[in-house]
């Protein structure tokens, strides 16, 4: 499609957009009486209007039923989390039994590593990407030390080439080959949080597993953003947070995937009563008998008040479906790219898109020169984006609620900002 940087053209795209009505189902912060242009759905998704009711329902059940809400609430609390398995399995390409919801992301990766990072004297290394999200770096380092190794012995980072912003798959493969005999685990982000690069998880999983390496993925920037087939790709385990693309609310619960082939294994795990055989959970037996399925990794009974808004959002995703989201995602991201290039050309703007072609709903823009001032100008003028050192703003035109008109308005504000600063 040939794009145009005009209001009429942007509005024409909105009029043709099958997902446009979903914008009305979200609450936007206001700037001078208008919705902000919201580019940080990759960091904290907007609040679905339905979320309040889901939370109120739990509050009311608690008020009216108190302890009996565990069994007699309209959505009983004791198996509330099971409502997520079916819709989430479609979002990440899994069987419902492979999905559970619990805790938060880093906690879950630790719990999953308790089962899946089992280093011994010969295989003990972990391969991850250079400059992984800080929490992942700390987590991996601490796991290595927890097992009595040092990071210089056991941590292997795939590096970018000089002057390149993306990780090349051939370099990932080469790193796997170089450490094939002593690596226990490969754990990477499926979509890089900084550049927005999407990794070929299927190929990397296969390559590493063929060399005897267990493979896990941190899907913080992938869940609700890209289509995946975790089951068919034979991924061992994965986890994601729900407050980014999945709009569940600040700091909210994490989803986990554990491949079916591990469900009946005797993998050691850090257990708790919520992972115990459902029928016998309240018999208070001394011996742990794990649920077959990802639910067998549950530890505690769940924070229902925080699951409630997550469920509201998951129901929206189930209604829309990933294929429709992905179709709009690609078009609106391409439109944003077009606007950025058009503005750069017309203003001699000194910035550069560093997101590679393998991308989803994010363009990371390296602002040379006046970076921080331009960022501040955008934020003061109703464009919500975020700043990542040294000089990058990340723009995520989330397909569920961003409009093409937003992209046009952003282009106008960006142009005005560049002109004012220069
Ligand atoms: C956002 C994000 C996290 C956040 O972890 P929490 O435990 O939810 O605070 C972790 N890893 C990656 C890759 C992220 O993008």
PDB file of N, CA and C in Angstrom, residues 11-96:
ATOM      1  N   UNK A  11      -7.334   8.793   8.521  1.00  0.00           N
ATOM      2  CA  UNK A  11      -8.735   8.526   8.889  1.00  0.00           C
ATOM      3  C   UNK A  11      -9.363   7.490   7.975  1.00  0.00           C
ATOM      4  N   UNK A  12      -8.920   7.471   6.730  1.00  0.00           N
ATOM      5  CA  UNK A  12      -9.430   6.446   5.816  1.00  0.00           C
ATOM      6  C   UNK A  12      -9.001   5.045   6.303  1.00  0.00           C
ATOM      7  N   UNK A  13      -7.745   4.928   6.731  1.00  0.00           N
ATOM      8  CA  UNK A  13      -7.276   3.636   7.255  1.00  0.00           C
ATOM      9  C   UNK A  13      -8.064   3.242   8.504  1.00  0.00           C
ATOM     10  N   UNK A  14      -8.352   4.219   9.364  1.00  0.00           N
ATOM     11  CA  UNK A  14      -9.150   3.908  10.564  1.00  0.00           C
ATOM     12  C   UNK A  14     -10.549   3.429  10.188  1.00  0.00           C
ATOM     13  N   UNK A  15     -11.115   4.055   9.163  1.00  0.00           N
ATOM     14  CA  UNK A  15     -12.476   3.670   8.754  1.00  0.00           C
ATOM     15  C   UNK A  15     -12.499   2.236   8.215  1.00  0.00           C
ATOM     16  N   UNK A  16     -11.370   1.790   7.669  1.00  0.00           N
ATOM     17  CA  UNK A  16     -11.311   0.425   7.120  1.00  0.00           C
ATOM     18  C   UNK A  16     -10.864  -0.607   8.164  1.00  0.00           C
ATOM     19  N   UNK A  17     -10.495  -0.152   9.339  1.00  0.00           N
ATOM     20  CA  UNK A  17      -9.862  -1.021  10.337  1.00  0.00           C
ATOM     21  C   UNK A  17     -10.904  -1.820  11.124  1.00  0.00           C
ATOM     22  N   UNK A  18     -10.858  -3.142  10.973  1.00  0.00           N
ATOM     23  CA  UNK A  18     -11.825  -3.997  11.670  1.00  0.00           C
ATOM     24  C   UNK A  18     -11.671  -3.923  13.191  1.00  0.00           C
ATOM     25  N   UNK A  19     -10.489  -3.562  13.662  1.00  0.00           N
ATOM     26  CA  UNK A  19     -10.270  -3.506  15.119  1.00  0.00           C
ATOM     27  C   UNK A  19     -10.571  -2.125  15.718  1.00  0.00           C
ATOM     28  N   UNK A  20     -10.903  -1.166  14.872  1.00  0.00           N
ATOM     29  CA  UNK A  20     -11.117   0.201  15.368  1.00  0.00           C
ATOM     30  C   UNK A  20     -12.088   0.265  16.553  1.00  0.00           C
ATOM     31  N   UNK A  21     -13.184  -0.516  16.549  1.00  0.00           N
ATOM     32  CA  UNK A  21     -14.117  -0.404  17.684  1.00  0.00           C
ATOM     33  C   UNK A  21     -13.479  -0.754  19.038  1.00  0.00           C
ATOM     34  N   UNK A  22     -12.406  -1.535  19.043  1.00  0.00           N
ATOM     35  CA  UNK A  22     -11.801  -1.929  20.314  1.00  0.00           C
ATOM     36  C   UNK A  22     -11.154  -0.751  21.038  1.00  0.00           C
ATOM     37  N   UNK A  23     -10.784   0.267  20.281  1.00  0.00           N
ATOM     38  CA  UNK A  23     -10.223   1.471  20.904  1.00  0.00           C
ATOM     39  C   UNK A  23     -11.171   2.023  21.965  1.00  0.00           C
ATOM     40  N   UNK A  24     -12.483   1.919  21.685  1.00  0.00           N
ATOM     41  CA  UNK A  24     -13.483   2.443  22.629  1.00  0.00           C
ATOM     42  C   UNK A  24     -13.529   1.626  23.927  1.00  0.00           C
ATOM     43  N   UNK A  25     -12.935   0.470  23.904  1.00  0.00           N
ATOM     44  CA  UNK A  25     -13.024  -0.387  25.091  1.00  0.00           C
ATOM     45  C   UNK A  25     -11.856  -0.186  26.049  1.00  0.00           C
ATOM     46  N   UNK A  26     -11.040   0.839  25.790  1.00  0.00           N
ATOM     47  CA  UNK A  26      -9.894   1.126  26.655  1.00  0.00           C
ATOM     48  C   UNK A  26      -9.956   2.561  27.175  1.00  0.00           C
ATOM     49  N   UNK A  27      -9.326   2.768  28.317  1.00  0.00           N
ATOM     50  CA  UNK A  27      -9.313   4.100  28.924  1.00  0.00           C
ATOM     51  C   UNK A  27      -7.966   4.762  28.629  1.00  0.00           C
ATOM     52  N   UNK A  28      -8.015   5.909  27.976  1.00  0.00           N
ATOM     53  CA  UNK A  28      -6.796   6.645  27.622  1.00  0.00           C
ATOM     54  C   UNK A  28      -6.566   7.794  28.602  1.00  0.00           C
ATOM     55  N   UNK A  29      -5.338   7.980  29.065  1.00  0.00           N
ATOM     56  CA  UNK A  29      -5.023   9.231  29.764  1.00  0.00           C
ATOM     57  C   UNK A  29      -5.323  10.402  28.822  1.00  0.00           C
ATOM     58  N   UNK A  30      -5.660  11.565  29.428  1.00  0.00           N
ATOM     59  CA  UNK A  30      -6.047  12.716  28.620  1.00  0.00           C
ATOM     60  C   UNK A  30      -4.957  13.791  28.635  1.00  0.00           C
ATOM     61  N   UNK A  31      -4.841  14.448  27.505  1.00  0.00           N
ATOM     62  CA  UNK A  31      -3.936  15.600  27.404  1.00  0.00           C
ATOM     63  C   UNK A  31      -4.706  16.697  26.686  1.00  0.00           C
ATOM     64  N   UNK A  32      -4.903  17.844  27.338  1.00  0.00           N
ATOM     65  CA  UNK A  32      -5.719  18.929  26.784  1.00  0.00           C
ATOM     66  C   UNK A  32      -7.050  18.421  26.227  1.00  0.00           C
ATOM     67  N   UNK A  33      -7.683  17.564  26.992  1.00  0.00           N
ATOM     68  CA  UNK A  33      -9.012  17.089  26.612  1.00  0.00           C
ATOM     69  C   UNK A  33      -9.027  16.038  25.512  1.00  0.00           C
ATOM     70  N   UNK A  34      -7.867  15.578  25.102  1.00  0.00           N
ATOM     71  CA  UNK A  34      -7.818  14.547  24.054  1.00  0.00           C
ATOM     72  C   UNK A  34      -7.073  13.325  24.561  1.00  0.00           C
ATOM     73  N   UNK A  35      -7.378  12.176  23.935  1.00  0.00           N
ATOM     74  CA  UNK A  35      -6.586  10.981  24.243  1.00  0.00           C
ATOM     75  C   UNK A  35      -5.119  11.240  23.923  1.00  0.00           C
ATOM     76  N   UNK A  36      -4.231  10.792  24.794  1.00  0.00           N
ATOM     77  CA  UNK A  36      -2.812  10.852  24.447  1.00  0.00           C
ATOM     78  C   UNK A  36      -2.532   9.879  23.298  1.00  0.00           C
ATOM     79  N   UNK A  37      -1.420  10.108  22.612  1.00  0.00           N
ATOM     80  CA  UNK A  37      -0.907   9.096  21.677  1.00  0.00           C
ATOM     81  C   UNK A  37      -0.088   8.141  22.535  1.00  0.00           C
ATOM     82  N   UNK A  38      -0.575   6.919  22.677  1.00  0.00           N
ATOM     83  CA  UNK A  38       0.012   6.008  23.664  1.00  0.00           C
ATOM     84  C   UNK A  38       0.909   4.976  22.993  1.00  0.00           C
ATOM     85  N   UNK A  39       2.210   5.133  23.195  1.00  0.00           N
ATOM     86  CA  UNK A  39       3.184   4.231  22.554  1.00  0.00           C
ATOM     87  C   UNK A  39       3.822   3.261  23.537  1.00  0.00           C
ATOM     88  N   UNK A  40       3.314   3.199  24.768  1.00  0.00           N
ATOM     89  CA  UNK A  40       4.008   2.382  25.761  1.00  0.00           C
ATOM     90  C   UNK A  40       3.182   1.177  26.215  1.00  0.00           C
ATOM     91  N   UNK A  41       2.338   0.695  25.308  1.00  0.00           N
ATOM     92  CA  UNK A  41       1.621  -0.552  25.598  1.00  0.00           C
ATOM     93  C   UNK A  41       2.570  -1.744  25.686  1.00  0.00           C
ATOM     94  N   UNK A  42       3.830  -1.554  25.286  1.00  0.00           N
ATOM     95  CA  UNK A  42       4.836  -2.607  25.462  1.00  0.00           C
ATOM     96  C   UNK A  42       5.430  -2.569  26.870  1.00  0.00           C
ATOM     97  N   UNK A  43       5.007  -1.590  27.660  1.00  0.00           N
ATOM     98  CA  UNK A  43       5.547  -1.432  29.006  1.00  0.00           C
ATOM     99  C   UNK A  43       4.419  -1.594  30.037  1.00  0.00           C
ATOM    100  N   UNK A  44       3.335  -0.857  29.814  1.00  0.00           N
ATOM    101  CA  UNK A  44       2.115  -1.039  30.606  1.00  0.00           C
ATOM    102  C   UNK A  44       0.920  -0.790  29.698  1.00  0.00           C
ATOM    103  N   UNK A  45       0.191  -1.838  29.390  1.00  0.00           N
ATOM    104  CA  UNK A  45      -0.980  -1.709  28.527  1.00  0.00           C
ATOM    105  C   UNK A  45      -2.057  -0.862  29.181  1.00  0.00           C
ATOM    106  N   UNK A  46      -2.915  -0.248  28.361  1.00  0.00           N
ATOM    107  CA  UNK A  46      -4.019   0.565  28.885  1.00  0.00           C
ATOM    108  C   UNK A  46      -5.057  -0.311  29.584  1.00  0.00           C
ATOM    109  N   UNK A  47      -5.854   0.361  30.396  1.00  0.00           N
ATOM    110  CA  UNK A  47      -6.879  -0.357  31.170  1.00  0.00           C
ATOM    111  C   UNK A  47      -8.119  -0.627  30.304  1.00  0.00           C
ATOM    112  N   UNK A  48      -8.500  -1.911  30.166  1.00  0.00           N
ATOM    113  CA  UNK A  48      -9.767  -2.188  29.487  1.00  0.00           C
ATOM    114  C   UNK A  48     -10.921  -1.681  30.367  1.00  0.00           C
ATOM    115  N   UNK A  49     -11.929  -1.100  29.744  1.00  0.00           N
ATOM    116  CA  UNK A  49     -13.057  -0.598  30.536  1.00  0.00           C
ATOM    117  C   UNK A  49     -13.726  -1.710  31.333  1.00  0.00           C
ATOM    118  N   UNK A  50     -13.678  -2.931  30.810  1.00  0.00           N
ATOM    119  CA  UNK A  50     -14.333  -4.050  31.499  1.00  0.00           C
ATOM    120  C   UNK A  50     -13.590  -4.479  32.763  1.00  0.00           C
ATOM    121  N   UNK A  51     -12.344  -4.044  32.934  1.00  0.00           N
ATOM    122  CA  UNK A  51     -11.540  -4.541  34.060  1.00  0.00           C
ATOM    123  C   UNK A  51     -12.181  -4.194  35.409  1.00  0.00           C
ATOM    124  N   UNK A  52     -12.737  -2.976  35.492  1.00  0.00           N
ATOM    125  CA  UNK A  52     -13.315  -2.527  36.760  1.00  0.00           C
ATOM    126  C   UNK A  52     -14.415  -3.482  37.236  1.00  0.00           C
ATOM    127  N   UNK A  53     -15.241  -3.905  36.300  1.00  0.00           N
ATOM    128  CA  UNK A  53     -16.340  -4.799  36.693  1.00  0.00           C
ATOM    129  C   UNK A  53     -15.804  -6.140  37.199  1.00  0.00           C
ATOM    130  N   UNK A  54     -14.781  -6.647  36.533  1.00  0.00           N
ATOM    131  CA  UNK A  54     -14.215  -7.931  36.967  1.00  0.00           C
ATOM    132  C   UNK A  54     -13.658  -7.823  38.394  1.00  0.00           C
ATOM    133  N   UNK A  55     -13.042  -6.678  38.690  1.00  0.00           N
ATOM    134  CA  UNK A  55     -12.505  -6.480  40.042  1.00  0.00           C
ATOM    135  C   UNK A  55     -13.657  -6.315  41.039  1.00  0.00           C
ATOM    136  N   UNK A  56     -14.652  -5.506  40.639  1.00  0.00           N
ATOM    137  CA  UNK A  56     -15.797  -5.296  41.534  1.00  0.00           C
ATOM    138  C   UNK A  56     -16.507  -6.607  41.856  1.00  0.00           C
ATOM    139  N   UNK A  57     -16.599  -7.474  40.879  1.00  0.00           N
ATOM    140  CA  UNK A  57     -17.258  -8.763  41.121  1.00  0.00           C
ATOM    141  C   UNK A  57     -16.562  -9.525  42.245  1.00  0.00           C
ATOM    142  N   UNK A  58     -15.236  -9.487  42.214  1.00  0.00           N
ATOM    143  CA  UNK A  58     -14.504 -10.202  43.268  1.00  0.00           C
ATOM    144  C   UNK A  58     -14.722  -9.508  44.611  1.00  0.00           C
ATOM    145  N   UNK A  59     -14.679  -8.174  44.616  1.00  0.00           N
ATOM    146  CA  UNK A  59     -14.905  -7.427  45.863  1.00  0.00           C
ATOM    147  C   UNK A  59     -16.299  -7.745  46.434  1.00  0.00           C
ATOM    148  N   UNK A  60     -17.285  -7.791  45.531  1.00  0.00           N
ATOM    149  CA  UNK A  60     -18.646  -8.075  45.996  1.00  0.00           C
ATOM    150  C   UNK A  60     -18.777  -9.500  46.517  1.00  0.00           C
ATOM    151  N   UNK A  61     -18.161 -10.436  45.809  1.00  0.00           N
ATOM    152  CA  UNK A  61     -18.211 -11.830  46.282  1.00  0.00           C
ATOM    153  C   UNK A  61     -17.539 -11.962  47.648  1.00  0.00           C
ATOM    154  N   UNK A  62     -16.471 -11.247  47.790  1.00  0.00           N
ATOM    155  CA  UNK A  62     -15.762 -11.278  49.072  1.00  0.00           C
ATOM    156  C   UNK A  62     -16.673 -10.709  50.174  1.00  0.00           C
ATOM    157  N   UNK A  63     -17.325  -9.551  49.865  1.00  0.00           N
ATOM    158  CA  UNK A  63     -18.218  -8.923  50.857  1.00  0.00           C
ATOM    159  C   UNK A  63     -19.386  -9.845  51.202  1.00  0.00           C
ATOM    160  N   UNK A  64     -19.979 -10.452  50.172  1.00  0.00           N
ATOM    161  CA  UNK A  64     -21.229 -11.188  50.379  1.00  0.00           C
ATOM    162  C   UNK A  64     -21.020 -12.623  50.833  1.00  0.00           C
ATOM    163  N   UNK A  65     -19.920 -13.212  50.383  1.00  0.00           N
ATOM    164  CA  UNK A  65     -19.732 -14.641  50.623  1.00  0.00           C
ATOM    165  C   UNK A  65     -18.569 -14.937  51.565  1.00  0.00           C
ATOM    166  N   UNK A  66     -17.680 -13.983  51.697  1.00  0.00           N
ATOM    167  CA  UNK A  66     -16.446 -14.201  52.469  1.00  0.00           C
ATOM    168  C   UNK A  66     -15.828 -15.544  52.096  1.00  0.00           C
ATOM    169  N   UNK A  67     -15.500 -16.363  53.054  1.00  0.00           N
ATOM    170  CA  UNK A  67     -14.717 -17.572  52.735  1.00  0.00           C
ATOM    171  C   UNK A  67     -15.424 -18.489  51.733  1.00  0.00           C
ATOM    172  N   UNK A  68     -16.738 -18.390  51.718  1.00  0.00           N
ATOM    173  CA  UNK A  68     -17.470 -19.271  50.810  1.00  0.00           C
ATOM    174  C   UNK A  68     -17.272 -18.908  49.340  1.00  0.00           C
ATOM    175  N   UNK A  69     -16.701 -17.718  49.107  1.00  0.00           N
ATOM    176  CA  UNK A  69     -16.386 -17.329  47.736  1.00  0.00           C
ATOM    177  C   UNK A  69     -15.432 -18.294  47.052  1.00  0.00           C
ATOM    178  N   UNK A  70     -14.620 -18.989  47.831  1.00  0.00           N
ATOM    179  CA  UNK A  70     -13.698 -19.964  47.226  1.00  0.00           C
ATOM    180  C   UNK A  70     -14.449 -20.967  46.366  1.00  0.00           C
ATOM    181  N   UNK A  71     -15.658 -21.345  46.839  1.00  0.00           N
ATOM    182  CA  UNK A  71     -16.416 -22.358  46.102  1.00  0.00           C
ATOM    183  C   UNK A  71     -17.700 -21.831  45.483  1.00  0.00           C
ATOM    184  N   UNK A  72     -18.279 -20.760  46.060  1.00  0.00           N
ATOM    185  CA  UNK A  72     -19.628 -20.370  45.628  1.00  0.00           C
ATOM    186  C   UNK A  72     -19.702 -19.021  44.933  1.00  0.00           C
ATOM    187  N   UNK A  73     -18.584 -18.379  44.730  1.00  0.00           N
ATOM    188  CA  UNK A  73     -18.607 -17.144  43.925  1.00  0.00           C
ATOM    189  C   UNK A  73     -19.044 -17.523  42.512  1.00  0.00           C
ATOM    190  N   UNK A  74     -19.516 -16.516  41.753  1.00  0.00           N
ATOM    191  CA  UNK A  74     -19.929 -16.821  40.390  1.00  0.00           C
ATOM    192  C   UNK A  74     -18.754 -17.414  39.607  1.00  0.00           C
ATOM    193  N   UNK A  75     -17.593 -16.848  39.818  1.00  0.00           N
ATOM    194  CA  UNK A  75     -16.362 -17.466  39.313  1.00  0.00           C
ATOM    195  C   UNK A  75     -15.574 -17.902  40.542  1.00  0.00           C
ATOM    196  N   UNK A  76     -15.749 -19.141  40.972  1.00  0.00           N
ATOM    197  CA  UNK A  76     -15.138 -19.561  42.249  1.00  0.00           C
ATOM    198  C   UNK A  76     -13.628 -19.316  42.250  1.00  0.00           C
ATOM    199  N   UNK A  77     -13.118 -18.943  43.405  1.00  0.00           N
ATOM    200  CA  UNK A  77     -11.704 -18.548  43.489  1.00  0.00           C
ATOM    201  C   UNK A  77     -10.765 -19.735  43.422  1.00  0.00           C
ATOM    202  N   UNK A  78     -11.228 -20.888  43.903  1.00  0.00           N
ATOM    203  CA  UNK A  78     -10.272 -21.981  44.050  1.00  0.00           C
ATOM    204  C   UNK A  78      -9.753 -22.475  42.697  1.00  0.00           C
ATOM    205  N   UNK A  79     -10.558 -22.312  41.643  1.00  0.00           N
ATOM    206  CA  UNK A  79     -10.032 -22.682  40.323  1.00  0.00           C
ATOM    207  C   UNK A  79     -10.129 -21.519  39.327  1.00  0.00           C
ATOM    208  N   UNK A  80     -10.136 -20.309  39.863  1.00  0.00           N
ATOM    209  CA  UNK A  80     -10.253 -19.105  39.024  1.00  0.00           C
ATOM    210  C   UNK A  80      -9.207 -19.112  37.905  1.00  0.00           C
ATOM    211  N   UNK A  81      -7.994 -19.514  38.239  1.00  0.00           N
ATOM    212  CA  UNK A  81      -6.886 -19.454  37.263  1.00  0.00           C
ATOM    213  C   UNK A  81      -7.111 -20.383  36.073  1.00  0.00           C
ATOM    214  N   UNK A  82      -7.956 -21.400  36.274  1.00  0.00           N
ATOM    215  CA  UNK A  82      -8.163 -22.342  35.169  1.00  0.00           C
ATOM    216  C   UNK A  82      -8.900 -21.688  33.998  1.00  0.00           C
ATOM    217  N   UNK A  83      -9.567 -20.560  34.267  1.00  0.00           N
ATOM    218  CA  UNK A  83     -10.250 -19.851  33.175  1.00  0.00           C
ATOM    219  C   UNK A  83      -9.286 -19.255  32.159  1.00  0.00           C
ATOM    220  N   UNK A  84      -8.032 -19.197  32.519  1.00  0.00           N
ATOM    221  CA  UNK A  84      -7.058 -18.595  31.608  1.00  0.00           C
ATOM    222  C   UNK A  84      -6.489 -19.597  30.603  1.00  0.00           C
ATOM    223  N   UNK A  85      -6.544 -20.882  30.962  1.00  0.00           N
ATOM    224  CA  UNK A  85      -5.780 -21.865  30.187  1.00  0.00           C
ATOM    225  C   UNK A  85      -6.219 -21.905  28.719  1.00  0.00           C
ATOM    226  N   UNK A  86      -7.529 -21.948  28.513  1.00  0.00           N
ATOM    227  CA  UNK A  86      -8.036 -22.082  27.145  1.00  0.00           C
ATOM    228  C   UNK A  86      -7.690 -20.834  26.296  1.00  0.00           C
ATOM    229  N   UNK A  87      -8.098 -19.637  26.721  1.00  0.00           N
ATOM    230  CA  UNK A  87      -7.763 -18.473  25.879  1.00  0.00           C
ATOM    231  C   UNK A  87      -6.259 -18.217  25.749  1.00  0.00           C
ATOM    232  N   UNK A  88      -5.506 -18.398  26.825  1.00  0.00           N
ATOM    233  CA  UNK A  88      -4.063 -18.151  26.708  1.00  0.00           C
ATOM    234  C   UNK A  88      -3.386 -19.178  25.814  1.00  0.00           C
ATOM    235  N   UNK A  89      -3.916 -20.404  25.826  1.00  0.00           N
ATOM    236  CA  UNK A  89      -3.296 -21.435  24.983  1.00  0.00           C
ATOM    237  C   UNK A  89      -3.397 -21.036  23.516  1.00  0.00           C
ATOM    238  N   UNK A  90      -4.471 -20.345  23.154  1.00  0.00           N
ATOM    239  CA  UNK A  90      -4.609 -19.893  21.763  1.00  0.00           C
ATOM    240  C   UNK A  90      -3.651 -18.735  21.485  1.00  0.00           C
ATOM    241  N   UNK A  91      -3.441 -17.894  22.472  1.00  0.00           N
ATOM    242  CA  UNK A  91      -2.582 -16.721  22.265  1.00  0.00           C
ATOM    243  C   UNK A  91      -1.120 -17.134  22.063  1.00  0.00           C
ATOM    244  N   UNK A  92      -0.685 -18.166  22.774  1.00  0.00           N
ATOM    245  CA  UNK A  92       0.737 -18.544  22.655  1.00  0.00           C
ATOM    246  C   UNK A  92       0.956 -19.848  21.891  1.00  0.00           C
ATOM    247  N   UNK A  93      -0.108 -20.466  21.404  1.00  0.00           N
ATOM    248  CA  UNK A  93       0.061 -21.682  20.606  1.00  0.00           C
ATOM    249  C   UNK A  93       0.434 -22.883  21.450  1.00  0.00           C
ATOM    250  N   UNK A  94      -0.455 -23.238  22.374  1.00  0.00           N
ATOM    251  CA  UNK A  94      -0.163 -24.332  23.297  1.00  0.00           C
ATOM    252  C   UNK A  94      -1.426 -25.151  23.520  1.00  0.00           C
ATOM    253  N   UNK A  95      -1.293 -26.256  24.250  1.00  0.00           N
ATOM    254  CA  UNK A  95      -2.475 -26.960  24.733  1.00  0.00           C
ATOM    255  C   UNK A  95      -2.869 -26.331  26.068  1.00  0.00           C
ATOM    256  N   UNK A  96      -4.164 -26.308  26.381  1.00  0.00           N
ATOM    257  CA  UNK A  96      -4.569 -25.692  27.657  1.00  0.00           C
ATOM    258  C   UNK A  96      -3.825 -26.278  28.865  1.00  0.00           C
TER     259      UNK A  96
END
